[in-house]
mmCIF file with all atom_site columns, C-alpha atoms in Angstrom:
data_model
loop_
_atom_site.group_PDB
_atom_site.id
_atom_site.type_symbol
_atom_site.label_atom_id
_atom_site.label_alt_id
_atom_site.label_comp_id
_atom_site.label_asym_id
_atom_site.label_entity_id
_atom_site.label_seq_id
_atom_site.pdbx_PDB_ins_code
_atom_site.Cartn_x
_atom_site.Cartn_y
_atom_site.Cartn_z
_atom_site.occupancy
_atom_site.B_iso_or_equiv
_atom_site.pdbx_formal_charge
_atom_site.auth_seq_id
_atom_site.auth_comp_id
_atom_site.auth_asym_id
_atom_site.auth_atom_id
_atom_site.pdbx_PDB_model_num
ATOM 1   C CA . GLY A 1 1   ? -0.249 -0.501  0.137   1.00 0.00 ? 1   GLY A CA 1
ATOM 2   C CA . ALA A 1 2   ? 1.217  3.621   -0.221  1.00 0.00 ? 2   ALA A CA 1
ATOM 3   C CA . VAL A 1 3   ? 3.986  4.659   2.161   1.00 0.00 ? 3   VAL A CA 1
ATOM 4   C CA . VAL A 1 4   ? 3.751  8.363   1.325   1.00 0.00 ? 4   VAL A CA 1
ATOM 5   C CA . SER A 1 5   ? 0.736  10.861  0.468   1.00 0.00 ? 5   SER A CA 1
ATOM 6   C CA . GLN A 1 6   ? 0.067  14.365  -0.864  1.00 0.00 ? 6   GLN A CA 1
ATOM 7   C CA . HIS A 1 7   ? -2.331 17.105  0.175   1.00 0.00 ? 7   HIS A CA 1
ATOM 8   C CA . PRO A 1 8   ? -4.046 18.019  -2.065  1.00 0.00 ? 8   PRO A CA 1
ATOM 9   C CA . SER A 1 9   ? -3.965 16.523  -5.364  1.00 0.00 ? 9   SER A CA 1
ATOM 10  C CA . ARG A 1 10  ? -4.939 19.315  -7.298  1.00 0.00 ? 10  ARG A CA 1
ATOM 11  C CA . VAL A 1 11  ? -4.767 22.844  -6.627  1.00 0.00 ? 11  VAL A CA 1
ATOM 12  C CA . ILE A 1 12  ? -5.750 25.968  -9.187  1.00 0.00 ? 12  ILE A CA 1
ATOM 13  C CA . CYS A 1 13  ? -4.668 29.469  -7.500  1.00 0.00 ? 13  CYS A CA 1
ATOM 14  C CA . LYS A 1 14  ? -5.195 33.084  -8.902  1.00 0.00 ? 14  LYS A CA 1
ATOM 15  C CA . SER A 1 15  ? -1.534 34.559  -10.067 1.00 0.00 ? 15  SER A CA 1
ATOM 16  C CA . GLY A 1 16  ? 0.355  35.904  -6.774  1.00 0.00 ? 16  GLY A CA 1
ATOM 17  C CA . THR A 1 17  ? -1.074 34.183  -4.442  1.00 0.00 ? 17  THR A CA 1
ATOM 18  C CA . SER A 1 18  ? 0.595  31.030  -2.113  1.00 0.00 ? 18  SER A CA 1
ATOM 19  C CA . VAL A 1 19  ? -0.060 27.604  -1.831  1.00 0.00 ? 19  VAL A CA 1
ATOM 20  C CA . LYS A 1 20  ? 0.892  24.735  0.635   1.00 0.00 ? 20  LYS A CA 1
ATOM 21  C CA . ILE A 1 21  ? 1.621  21.519  -0.564  1.00 0.00 ? 21  ILE A CA 1
ATOM 22  C CA . GLU A 1 22  ? 1.664  18.617  2.169   1.00 0.00 ? 22  GLU A CA 1
ATOM 23  C CA . CYS A 1 23  ? 3.667  15.226  2.195   1.00 0.00 ? 23  CYS A CA 1
ATOM 24  C CA . ARG A 1 24  ? 3.552  12.700  4.865   1.00 0.00 ? 24  ARG A CA 1
ATOM 25  C CA . SER A 1 25  ? 4.708  9.527   5.331   1.00 0.00 ? 25  SER A CA 1
ATOM 26  C CA . LEU A 1 26  ? 2.364  6.808   6.301   1.00 0.00 ? 26  LEU A CA 1
ATOM 27  C CA . ASP A 1 27  ? 3.385  4.534   9.423   1.00 0.00 ? 27  ASP A CA 1
ATOM 28  C CA . PHE A 1 28  ? 6.989  5.416   9.178   1.00 0.00 ? 28  PHE A CA 1
ATOM 29  C CA . GLN A 1 29  ? 9.129  8.700   10.362  1.00 0.00 ? 29  GLN A CA 1
ATOM 30  C CA . ALA A 1 30  ? 11.258 10.480  7.736   1.00 0.00 ? 30  ALA A CA 1
ATOM 31  C CA . THR A 1 31  ? 13.970 12.568  8.884   1.00 0.00 ? 31  THR A CA 1
ATOM 32  C CA . THR A 1 32  ? 14.429 13.474  5.443   1.00 0.00 ? 32  THR A CA 1
ATOM 33  C CA . MET A 1 33  ? 12.033 13.484  2.412   1.00 0.00 ? 33  MET A CA 1
ATOM 34  C CA . PHE A 1 34  ? 12.149 15.154  -1.215  1.00 0.00 ? 34  PHE A CA 1
ATOM 35  C CA . TRP A 1 35  ? 10.603 17.534  -3.335  1.00 0.00 ? 35  TRP A CA 1
ATOM 36  C CA . TYR A 1 36  ? 10.776 17.316  -7.554  1.00 0.00 ? 36  TYR A CA 1
ATOM 37  C CA . ARG A 1 37  ? 9.408  18.945  -9.867  1.00 0.00 ? 37  ARG A CA 1
ATOM 38  C CA . GLN A 1 38  ? 7.810  17.613  -13.431 1.00 0.00 ? 38  GLN A CA 1
ATOM 39  C CA . PHE A 1 39  ? 6.638  19.406  -16.128 1.00 0.00 ? 39  PHE A CA 1
ATOM 40  C CA . PRO A 1 40  ? 4.623  17.584  -18.856 1.00 0.00 ? 40  PRO A CA 1
ATOM 41  C CA . LYS A 1 41  ? 6.157  14.893  -20.450 1.00 0.00 ? 41  LYS A CA 1
ATOM 42  C CA . GLN A 1 42  ? 9.679  15.645  -19.092 1.00 0.00 ? 42  GLN A CA 1
ATOM 43  C CA . SER A 1 43  ? 11.678 13.727  -16.171 1.00 0.00 ? 43  SER A CA 1
ATOM 44  C CA . LEU A 1 44  ? 11.399 14.407  -12.521 1.00 0.00 ? 44  LEU A CA 1
ATOM 45  C CA . MET A 1 45  ? 14.096 17.671  -11.475 1.00 0.00 ? 45  MET A CA 1
ATOM 46  C CA . LEU A 1 46  ? 14.763 18.037  -7.772  1.00 0.00 ? 46  LEU A CA 1
ATOM 47  C CA . MET A 1 47  ? 13.726 20.621  -6.032  1.00 0.00 ? 47  MET A CA 1
ATOM 48  C CA . ALA A 1 48  ? 15.222 20.536  -3.038  1.00 0.00 ? 48  ALA A CA 1
ATOM 49  C CA . THR A 1 49  ? 15.748 18.024  0.425   1.00 0.00 ? 49  THR A CA 1
ATOM 50  C CA . SER A 1 50  ? 13.817 18.661  3.732   1.00 0.00 ? 50  SER A CA 1
ATOM 51  C CA . ASN A 1 51  ? 15.275 18.141  6.586   1.00 0.00 ? 51  ASN A CA 1
ATOM 52  C CA . GLU A 1 52  ? 13.485 17.781  9.879   1.00 0.00 ? 52  GLU A CA 1
ATOM 53  C CA . GLY A 1 53  ? 15.212 19.843  12.226  1.00 0.00 ? 53  GLY A CA 1
ATOM 54  C CA . SER A 1 54  ? 17.129 22.094  10.409  1.00 0.00 ? 54  SER A CA 1
ATOM 55  C CA . LYS A 1 55  ? 17.245 24.097  6.843   1.00 0.00 ? 55  LYS A CA 1
ATOM 56  C CA . ALA A 1 56  ? 16.070 22.568  3.567   1.00 0.00 ? 56  ALA A CA 1
ATOM 57  C CA . THR A 1 57  ? 18.403 21.969  1.061   1.00 0.00 ? 57  THR A CA 1
ATOM 58  C CA . TYR A 1 58  ? 17.642 23.548  -2.154  1.00 0.00 ? 58  TYR A CA 1
ATOM 59  C CA . GLU A 1 59  ? 19.590 22.354  -5.642  1.00 0.00 ? 59  GLU A CA 1
ATOM 60  C CA . GLN A 1 60  ? 21.169 25.406  -7.975  1.00 0.00 ? 60  GLN A CA 1
ATOM 61  C CA . GLY A 1 61  ? 18.114 27.540  -9.763  1.00 0.00 ? 61  GLY A CA 1
ATOM 62  C CA . VAL A 1 62  ? 15.458 27.063  -7.102  1.00 0.00 ? 62  VAL A CA 1
ATOM 63  C CA . GLU A 1 63  ? 14.915 29.660  -5.206  1.00 0.00 ? 63  GLU A CA 1
ATOM 64  C CA . LYS A 1 64  ? 14.747 29.528  -1.721  1.00 0.00 ? 64  LYS A CA 1
ATOM 65  C CA . ASP A 1 65  ? 12.369 31.747  -0.419  1.00 0.00 ? 65  ASP A CA 1
ATOM 66  C CA . LYS A 1 66  ? 9.982  31.396  -3.017  1.00 0.00 ? 66  LYS A CA 1
ATOM 67  C CA . PHE A 1 67  ? 9.503  27.874  -2.128  1.00 0.00 ? 67  PHE A CA 1
ATOM 68  C CA . LEU A 1 68  ? 9.301  27.320  1.099   1.00 0.00 ? 68  LEU A CA 1
ATOM 69  C CA . ILE A 1 69  ? 10.070 24.017  2.977   1.00 0.00 ? 69  ILE A CA 1
ATOM 70  C CA . ASN A 1 70  ? 8.965  23.528  6.699   1.00 0.00 ? 70  ASN A CA 1
ATOM 71  C CA . HIS A 1 71  ? 10.170 20.114  7.714   1.00 0.00 ? 71  HIS A CA 1
ATOM 72  C CA . ALA A 1 72  ? 7.333  20.059  10.776  1.00 0.00 ? 72  ALA A CA 1
ATOM 73  C CA . SER A 1 73  ? 7.722  16.771  12.024  1.00 0.00 ? 73  SER A CA 1
ATOM 74  C CA . LEU A 1 74  ? 8.828  13.421  12.058  1.00 0.00 ? 74  LEU A CA 1
ATOM 75  C CA . THR A 1 75  ? 6.051  12.563  9.600   1.00 0.00 ? 75  THR A CA 1
ATOM 76  C CA . LEU A 1 76  ? 5.373  16.001  7.607   1.00 0.00 ? 76  LEU A CA 1
ATOM 77  C CA . SER A 1 77  ? 7.059  18.552  5.622   1.00 0.00 ? 77  SER A CA 1
ATOM 78  C CA . THR A 1 78  ? 5.205  21.285  3.641   1.00 0.00 ? 78  THR A CA 1
ATOM 79  C CA . LEU A 1 79  ? 6.153  22.949  0.268   1.00 0.00 ? 79  LEU A CA 1
ATOM 80  C CA . THR A 1 80  ? 4.902  26.494  -0.007  1.00 0.00 ? 80  THR A CA 1
ATOM 81  C CA . VAL A 1 81  ? 4.794  28.257  -3.563  1.00 0.00 ? 81  VAL A CA 1
ATOM 82  C CA . THR A 1 82  ? 4.536  31.598  -2.763  1.00 0.00 ? 82  THR A CA 1
ATOM 83  C CA . SER A 1 83  ? 3.101  34.735  -4.972  1.00 0.00 ? 83  SER A CA 1
ATOM 84  C CA . ALA A 1 84  ? 2.608  31.926  -7.590  1.00 0.00 ? 84  ALA A CA 1
ATOM 85  C CA . HIS A 1 85  ? 2.987  32.442  -11.200 1.00 0.00 ? 85  HIS A CA 1
ATOM 86  C CA . PRO A 1 86  ? 1.946  30.869  -14.114 1.00 0.00 ? 86  PRO A CA 1
ATOM 87  C CA . GLU A 1 87  ? 5.117  29.479  -15.206 1.00 0.00 ? 87  GLU A CA 1
ATOM 88  C CA . ASP A 1 88  ? 5.055  27.518  -11.446 1.00 0.00 ? 88  ASP A CA 1
ATOM 89  C CA . SER A 1 89  ? 2.459  25.577  -13.101 1.00 0.00 ? 89  SER A CA 1
ATOM 90  C CA . SER A 1 90  ? 3.636  22.140  -12.569 1.00 0.00 ? 90  SER A CA 1
ATOM 91  C CA . PHE A 1 91  ? 3.346  18.169  -10.953 1.00 0.00 ? 91  PHE A CA 1
ATOM 92  C CA . TYR A 1 92  ? 4.983  18.388  -7.697  1.00 0.00 ? 92  TYR A CA 1
ATOM 93  C CA . ILE A 1 93  ? 5.985  15.176  -6.028  1.00 0.00 ? 93  ILE A CA 1
ATOM 94  C CA . CYS A 1 94  ? 7.363  14.533  -2.447  1.00 0.00 ? 94  CYS A CA 1
ATOM 95  C CA . SER A 1 95  ? 9.419  11.590  -1.639  1.00 0.00 ? 95  SER A CA 1
ATOM 96  C CA . ALA A 1 96  ? 10.823 9.581   1.190   1.00 0.00 ? 96  ALA A CA 1
ATOM 97  C CA . PRO A 1 97  ? 13.003 6.789   2.129   1.00 0.00 ? 97  PRO A CA 1
ATOM 98  C CA . GLN A 1 98  ? 12.250 3.754   3.519   1.00 0.00 ? 98  GLN A CA 1
ATOM 99  C CA . GLU A 1 99  ? 13.222 -0.074  4.580   1.00 0.00 ? 99  GLU A CA 1
ATOM 100 C CA . ARG A 1 100 ? 10.994 -2.289  2.930   1.00 0.00 ? 100 ARG A CA 1
ATOM 101 C CA . GLY A 1 101 ? 12.868 -5.567  3.891   1.00 0.00 ? 101 GLY A CA 1
ATOM 102 C CA . GLY A 1 102 ? 16.193 -4.147  2.723   1.00 0.00 ? 102 GLY A CA 1
ATOM 103 C CA . PRO A 1 103 ? 18.135 -0.718  2.285   1.00 0.00 ? 103 PRO A CA 1
ATOM 104 C CA . GLU A 1 104 ? 15.848 2.440   2.179   1.00 0.00 ? 104 GLU A CA 1
ATOM 105 C CA . THR A 1 105 ? 14.670 3.451   -1.045  1.00 0.00 ? 105 THR A CA 1
ATOM 106 C CA . GLN A 1 106 ? 12.575 6.409   -1.867  1.00 0.00 ? 106 GLN A CA 1
ATOM 107 C CA . TYR A 1 107 ? 9.075  6.133   -2.495  1.00 0.00 ? 107 TYR A CA 1
ATOM 108 C CA . PHE A 1 108 ? 6.987  8.462   -4.122  1.00 0.00 ? 108 PHE A CA 1
ATOM 109 C CA . GLY A 1 109 ? 3.688  10.531  -3.056  1.00 0.00 ? 109 GLY A CA 1
ATOM 110 C CA . PRO A 1 110 ? 0.960  10.521  -5.338  1.00 0.00 ? 110 PRO A CA 1
ATOM 111 C CA . GLY A 1 111 ? 1.596  14.397  -6.589  1.00 0.00 ? 111 GLY A CA 1
ATOM 112 C CA . THR A 1 112 ? -0.088 17.240  -6.558  1.00 0.00 ? 112 THR A CA 1
ATOM 113 C CA . ARG A 1 113 ? -0.584 19.063  -9.974  1.00 0.00 ? 113 ARG A CA 1
ATOM 114 C CA . LEU A 1 114 ? -0.910 23.204  -9.184  1.00 0.00 ? 114 LEU A CA 1
ATOM 115 C CA . LEU A 1 115 ? -2.207 25.131  -11.904 1.00 0.00 ? 115 LEU A CA 1
ATOM 116 C CA . VAL A 1 116 ? -1.911 28.688  -11.719 1.00 0.00 ? 116 VAL A CA 1
ATOM 117 C CA . LEU A 1 117 ? -3.949 31.072  -13.225 1.00 0.00 ? 117 LEU A CA 1
ATOM 118 C CA . GLY B 2 1   ? 20.993 18.946  -12.727 1.00 0.00 ? 1   GLY B CA 1
ATOM 119 C CA . GLN B 2 2   ? 22.608 15.478  -14.304 1.00 0.00 ? 2   GLN B CA 1
ATOM 120 C CA . GLN B 2 3   ? 20.292 13.375  -15.789 1.00 0.00 ? 3   GLN B CA 1
ATOM 121 C CA . LEU B 2 4   ? 21.062 9.661   -16.717 1.00 0.00 ? 4   LEU B CA 1
ATOM 122 C CA . ASN B 2 5   ? 20.806 8.425   -20.473 1.00 0.00 ? 5   ASN B CA 1
ATOM 123 C CA . GLN B 2 6   ? 17.613 6.789   -21.080 1.00 0.00 ? 6   GLN B CA 1
ATOM 124 C CA . SER B 2 7   ? 16.655 4.378   -24.065 1.00 0.00 ? 7   SER B CA 1
ATOM 125 C CA . PRO B 2 8   ? 14.642 4.051   -25.701 1.00 0.00 ? 8   PRO B CA 1
ATOM 126 C CA . GLN B 2 9   ? 12.779 7.319   -25.606 1.00 0.00 ? 9   GLN B CA 1
ATOM 127 C CA . SER B 2 10  ? 9.191  5.770   -26.853 1.00 0.00 ? 10  SER B CA 1
ATOM 128 C CA . MET B 2 11  ? 8.371  2.226   -27.545 1.00 0.00 ? 11  MET B CA 1
ATOM 129 C CA . PHE B 2 12  ? 4.518  0.974   -29.409 1.00 0.00 ? 12  PHE B CA 1
ATOM 130 C CA . ILE B 2 13  ? 4.756  -2.421  -29.492 1.00 0.00 ? 13  ILE B CA 1
ATOM 131 C CA . GLN B 2 14  ? 1.605  -5.499  -29.227 1.00 0.00 ? 14  GLN B CA 1
ATOM 132 C CA . GLU B 2 15  ? 0.658  -7.163  -26.471 1.00 0.00 ? 15  GLU B CA 1
ATOM 133 C CA . GLY B 2 16  ? 2.545  -10.710 -25.570 1.00 0.00 ? 16  GLY B CA 1
ATOM 134 C CA . GLU B 2 17  ? 5.878  -9.010  -26.935 1.00 0.00 ? 17  GLU B CA 1
ATOM 135 C CA . ASP B 2 18  ? 8.592  -8.929  -24.947 1.00 0.00 ? 18  ASP B CA 1
ATOM 136 C CA . VAL B 2 19  ? 10.058 -5.205  -24.144 1.00 0.00 ? 19  VAL B CA 1
ATOM 137 C CA . SER B 2 20  ? 13.760 -3.905  -23.308 1.00 0.00 ? 20  SER B CA 1
ATOM 138 C CA . MET B 2 21  ? 15.231 -0.617  -22.245 1.00 0.00 ? 21  MET B CA 1
ATOM 139 C CA . ASN B 2 22  ? 18.175 0.650   -20.654 1.00 0.00 ? 22  ASN B CA 1
ATOM 140 C CA . CYS B 2 23  ? 20.079 3.046   -18.710 1.00 0.00 ? 23  CYS B CA 1
ATOM 141 C CA . THR B 2 24  ? 23.424 4.850   -19.153 1.00 0.00 ? 24  THR B CA 1
ATOM 142 C CA . SER B 2 25  ? 25.757 6.767   -17.131 1.00 0.00 ? 25  SER B CA 1
ATOM 143 C CA . SER B 2 26  ? 29.260 8.589   -17.136 1.00 0.00 ? 26  SER B CA 1
ATOM 144 C CA . SER B 2 27  ? 29.567 8.102   -13.330 1.00 0.00 ? 27  SER B CA 1
ATOM 145 C CA . ILE B 2 28  ? 29.256 5.112   -11.161 1.00 0.00 ? 28  ILE B CA 1
ATOM 146 C CA . PHE B 2 29  ? 25.760 4.423   -9.123  1.00 0.00 ? 29  PHE B CA 1
ATOM 147 C CA . ASN B 2 30  ? 25.714 2.119   -6.506  1.00 0.00 ? 30  ASN B CA 1
ATOM 148 C CA . THR B 2 31  ? 21.810 1.692   -6.601  1.00 0.00 ? 31  THR B CA 1
ATOM 149 C CA . TRP B 2 32  ? 19.586 1.764   -9.714  1.00 0.00 ? 32  TRP B CA 1
ATOM 150 C CA . LEU B 2 33  ? 16.134 1.885   -9.230  1.00 0.00 ? 33  LEU B CA 1
ATOM 151 C CA . TRP B 2 34  ? 13.349 1.532   -11.938 1.00 0.00 ? 34  TRP B CA 1
ATOM 152 C CA . TYR B 2 35  ? 10.253 3.082   -11.584 1.00 0.00 ? 35  TYR B CA 1
ATOM 153 C CA . LYS B 2 36  ? 6.614  3.558   -13.474 1.00 0.00 ? 36  LYS B CA 1
ATOM 154 C CA . GLN B 2 37  ? 4.311  6.243   -13.323 1.00 0.00 ? 37  GLN B CA 1
ATOM 155 C CA . ASP B 2 38  ? 0.719  6.131   -14.753 1.00 0.00 ? 38  ASP B CA 1
ATOM 156 C CA . PRO B 2 39  ? -0.581 9.812   -15.817 1.00 0.00 ? 39  PRO B CA 1
ATOM 157 C CA . GLY B 2 40  ? -1.150 11.979  -12.907 1.00 0.00 ? 40  GLY B CA 1
ATOM 158 C CA . GLU B 2 41  ? 0.497  9.951   -10.662 1.00 0.00 ? 41  GLU B CA 1
ATOM 159 C CA . GLY B 2 42  ? 3.768  9.532   -8.330  1.00 0.00 ? 42  GLY B CA 1
ATOM 160 C CA . PRO B 2 43  ? 6.242  7.755   -9.719  1.00 0.00 ? 43  PRO B CA 1
ATOM 161 C CA . VAL B 2 44  ? 5.768  3.737   -8.036  1.00 0.00 ? 44  VAL B CA 1
ATOM 162 C CA . LEU B 2 45  ? 8.844  1.471   -7.368  1.00 0.00 ? 45  LEU B CA 1
ATOM 163 C CA . LEU B 2 46  ? 9.372  -1.873  -9.859  1.00 0.00 ? 46  LEU B CA 1
ATOM 164 C CA . ILE B 2 47  ? 12.781 -2.945  -8.811  1.00 0.00 ? 47  ILE B CA 1
ATOM 165 C CA . ALA B 2 48  ? 15.448 -2.132  -6.481  1.00 0.00 ? 48  ALA B CA 1
ATOM 166 C CA . LEU B 2 49  ? 19.277 -2.854  -7.612  1.00 0.00 ? 49  LEU B CA 1
ATOM 167 C CA . TYR B 2 50  ? 22.163 -2.766  -4.665  1.00 0.00 ? 50  TYR B CA 1
ATOM 168 C CA . LYS B 2 51  ? 25.049 -4.521  -5.826  1.00 0.00 ? 51  LYS B CA 1
ATOM 169 C CA . ALA B 2 52  ? 26.613 -4.351  -9.613  1.00 0.00 ? 52  ALA B CA 1
ATOM 170 C CA . GLY B 2 53  ? 25.741 -7.979  -11.550 1.00 0.00 ? 53  GLY B CA 1
ATOM 171 C CA . GLU B 2 54  ? 22.606 -8.227  -9.528  1.00 0.00 ? 54  GLU B CA 1
ATOM 172 C CA . LEU B 2 55  ? 19.901 -9.879  -11.433 1.00 0.00 ? 55  LEU B CA 1
ATOM 173 C CA . THR B 2 56  ? 16.725 -9.195  -9.865  1.00 0.00 ? 56  THR B CA 1
ATOM 174 C CA . SER B 2 57  ? 12.634 -10.010 -11.006 1.00 0.00 ? 57  SER B CA 1
ATOM 175 C CA . ASN B 2 58  ? 9.534  -9.006  -9.950  1.00 0.00 ? 58  ASN B CA 1
ATOM 176 C CA . GLY B 2 59  ? 7.116  -10.917 -11.480 1.00 0.00 ? 59  GLY B CA 1
ATOM 177 C CA . ARG B 2 60  ? 7.376  -10.398 -15.140 1.00 0.00 ? 60  ARG B CA 1
ATOM 178 C CA . LEU B 2 61  ? 10.062 -7.824  -14.967 1.00 0.00 ? 61  LEU B CA 1
ATOM 179 C CA . THR B 2 62  ? 13.389 -8.193  -14.703 1.00 0.00 ? 62  THR B CA 1
ATOM 180 C CA . ALA B 2 63  ? 16.275 -5.463  -14.284 1.00 0.00 ? 63  ALA B CA 1
ATOM 181 C CA . GLN B 2 64  ? 20.160 -5.627  -13.786 1.00 0.00 ? 64  GLN B CA 1
ATOM 182 C CA . PHE B 2 65  ? 22.152 -3.916  -12.327 1.00 0.00 ? 65  PHE B CA 1
ATOM 183 C CA . GLY B 2 66  ? 25.635 -3.547  -14.619 1.00 0.00 ? 66  GLY B CA 1
ATOM 184 C CA . ILE B 2 67  ? 28.901 -4.898  -13.676 1.00 0.00 ? 67  ILE B CA 1
ATOM 185 C CA . THR B 2 68  ? 30.541 -1.606  -14.115 1.00 0.00 ? 68  THR B CA 1
ATOM 186 C CA . ARG B 2 69  ? 27.830 0.441   -12.250 1.00 0.00 ? 69  ARG B CA 1
ATOM 187 C CA . LYS B 2 70  ? 27.534 2.752   -14.827 1.00 0.00 ? 70  LYS B CA 1
ATOM 188 C CA . ASP B 2 71  ? 23.939 0.889   -16.537 1.00 0.00 ? 71  ASP B CA 1
ATOM 189 C CA . SER B 2 72  ? 21.276 -0.563  -15.854 1.00 0.00 ? 72  SER B CA 1
ATOM 190 C CA . PHE B 2 73  ? 18.551 -2.355  -18.086 1.00 0.00 ? 73  PHE B CA 1
ATOM 191 C CA . LEU B 2 74  ? 15.120 -3.411  -17.470 1.00 0.00 ? 74  LEU B CA 1
ATOM 192 C CA . ASN B 2 75  ? 13.122 -6.103  -19.046 1.00 0.00 ? 75  ASN B CA 1
ATOM 193 C CA . ILE B 2 76  ? 9.019  -6.624  -19.446 1.00 0.00 ? 76  ILE B CA 1
ATOM 194 C CA . SER B 2 77  ? 8.462  -10.148 -20.706 1.00 0.00 ? 77  SER B CA 1
ATOM 195 C CA . ALA B 2 78  ? 4.627  -11.164 -22.630 1.00 0.00 ? 78  ALA B CA 1
ATOM 196 C CA . SER B 2 79  ? 3.693  -7.341  -21.923 1.00 0.00 ? 79  SER B CA 1
ATOM 197 C CA . ILE B 2 80  ? 0.113  -6.321  -21.550 1.00 0.00 ? 80  ILE B CA 1
ATOM 198 C CA . PRO B 2 81  ? -2.148 -3.401  -21.743 1.00 0.00 ? 81  PRO B CA 1
ATOM 199 C CA . SER B 2 82  ? -1.802 -2.212  -18.282 1.00 0.00 ? 82  SER B CA 1
ATOM 200 C CA . ASP B 2 83  ? 1.732  -1.836  -18.783 1.00 0.00 ? 83  ASP B CA 1
ATOM 201 C CA . VAL B 2 84  ? 1.641  0.997   -20.604 1.00 0.00 ? 84  VAL B CA 1
ATOM 202 C CA . GLY B 2 85  ? 3.027  4.004   -18.651 1.00 0.00 ? 85  GLY B CA 1
ATOM 203 C CA . ILE B 2 86  ? 6.016  5.990   -18.543 1.00 0.00 ? 86  ILE B CA 1
ATOM 204 C CA . TYR B 2 87  ? 9.552  3.999   -17.083 1.00 0.00 ? 87  TYR B CA 1
ATOM 205 C CA . PHE B 2 88  ? 12.059 5.554   -15.024 1.00 0.00 ? 88  PHE B CA 1
ATOM 206 C CA . CYS B 2 89  ? 15.729 4.494   -14.187 1.00 0.00 ? 89  CYS B CA 1
ATOM 207 C CA . ALA B 2 90  ? 17.331 5.785   -11.033 1.00 0.00 ? 90  ALA B CA 1
ATOM 208 C CA . GLY B 2 91  ? 20.687 6.280   -10.232 1.00 0.00 ? 91  GLY B CA 1
ATOM 209 C CA . GLN B 2 92  ? 21.910 6.679   -6.815  1.00 0.00 ? 92  GLN B CA 1
ATOM 210 C CA . ARG B 2 93  ? 24.978 7.091   -5.141  1.00 0.00 ? 93  ARG B CA 1
ATOM 211 C CA . ASP B 2 94  ? 24.578 5.910   -1.492  1.00 0.00 ? 94  ASP B CA 1
ATOM 212 C CA . SER B 2 95  ? 21.722 5.382   0.983   1.00 0.00 ? 95  SER B CA 1
ATOM 213 C CA . GLY B 2 96  ? 18.463 5.646   0.240   1.00 0.00 ? 96  GLY B CA 1
ATOM 214 C CA . TYR B 2 97  ? 18.578 8.988   1.872   1.00 0.00 ? 97  TYR B CA 1
ATOM 215 C CA . SER B 2 98  ? 21.192 10.748  -0.752  1.00 0.00 ? 98  SER B CA 1
ATOM 216 C CA . THR B 2 99  ? 19.290 11.787  -4.183  1.00 0.00 ? 99  THR B CA 1
ATOM 217 C CA . LEU B 2 100 ? 18.112 10.327  -7.382  1.00 0.00 ? 100 LEU B CA 1
ATOM 218 C CA . THR B 2 101 ? 19.015 11.557  -10.911 1.00 0.00 ? 101 THR B CA 1
ATOM 219 C CA . PHE B 2 102 ? 16.423 10.381  -13.227 1.00 0.00 ? 102 PHE B CA 1
ATOM 220 C CA . GLY B 2 103 ? 16.834 9.062   -16.592 1.00 0.00 ? 103 GLY B CA 1
ATOM 221 C CA . LYS B 2 104 ? 14.312 10.735  -18.717 1.00 0.00 ? 104 LYS B CA 1
ATOM 222 C CA . GLY B 2 105 ? 11.824 8.367   -19.578 1.00 0.00 ? 105 GLY B CA 1
ATOM 223 C CA . THR B 2 106 ? 10.656 5.252   -21.347 1.00 0.00 ? 106 THR B CA 1
ATOM 224 C CA . MET B 2 107 ? 6.988  5.881   -22.594 1.00 0.00 ? 107 MET B CA 1
ATOM 225 C CA . LEU B 2 108 ? 5.692  2.384   -23.581 1.00 0.00 ? 108 LEU B CA 1
ATOM 226 C CA . LEU B 2 109 ? 2.094  1.664   -25.326 1.00 0.00 ? 109 LEU B CA 1
ATOM 227 C CA . VAL B 2 110 ? 0.876  -1.626  -25.737 1.00 0.00 ? 110 VAL B CA 1
ATOM 228 C CA . SER B 2 111 ? -1.384 -2.521  -28.187 1.00 0.00 ? 111 SER B CA 1
ATOM 229 C CA . PRO B 2 112 ? -3.821 -5.169  -27.632 1.00 0.00 ? 112 PRO B CA 1
#
């Protein structure tokens, strides 16, 4: 069954507003979570690494003040897209490492479709 | 960021046919992962490979971790319509807590 959940599954917002996306690990603790962005017909691109109890690590080219990450607890990381613009419309996916009978492997959430009008 | 070279980009096959796709990298990875993504969904892990030379099966799927640690392939035998989707390879240098590098994906279409 699913090990990582995301909420909401899709969101439509007006340009200039902020949108919060939640990523939760189900029945396990995740001190680290990862946030990806995927544009249509493209692969997943890592945006940032979310660390419980410390600041997130952002990939080159990702604005930390625009994409705010808060790892609030051992089972929850949130990504807030601030002052969203149409070019921020994308599919946002989180992942968390978990051991399931072997070494830690990353399991992905179902994704959040963001449309900025 | 860096991406793996994944091929083919797309495949259109008949139900029952076998399929093979592969990924190559200029650098070494210590873990290779294969995911499948359906439209509007997150990637689902199919097979994880942790040792060079390892050959692992999951039902009709078989994947191998290249001996040089710079490549991996995924085979699907006797394809069925529900195999349709995008398949991604991903390399990981260290533990599950390190970042993934993804291939560009292989879109698989299966005709009944």
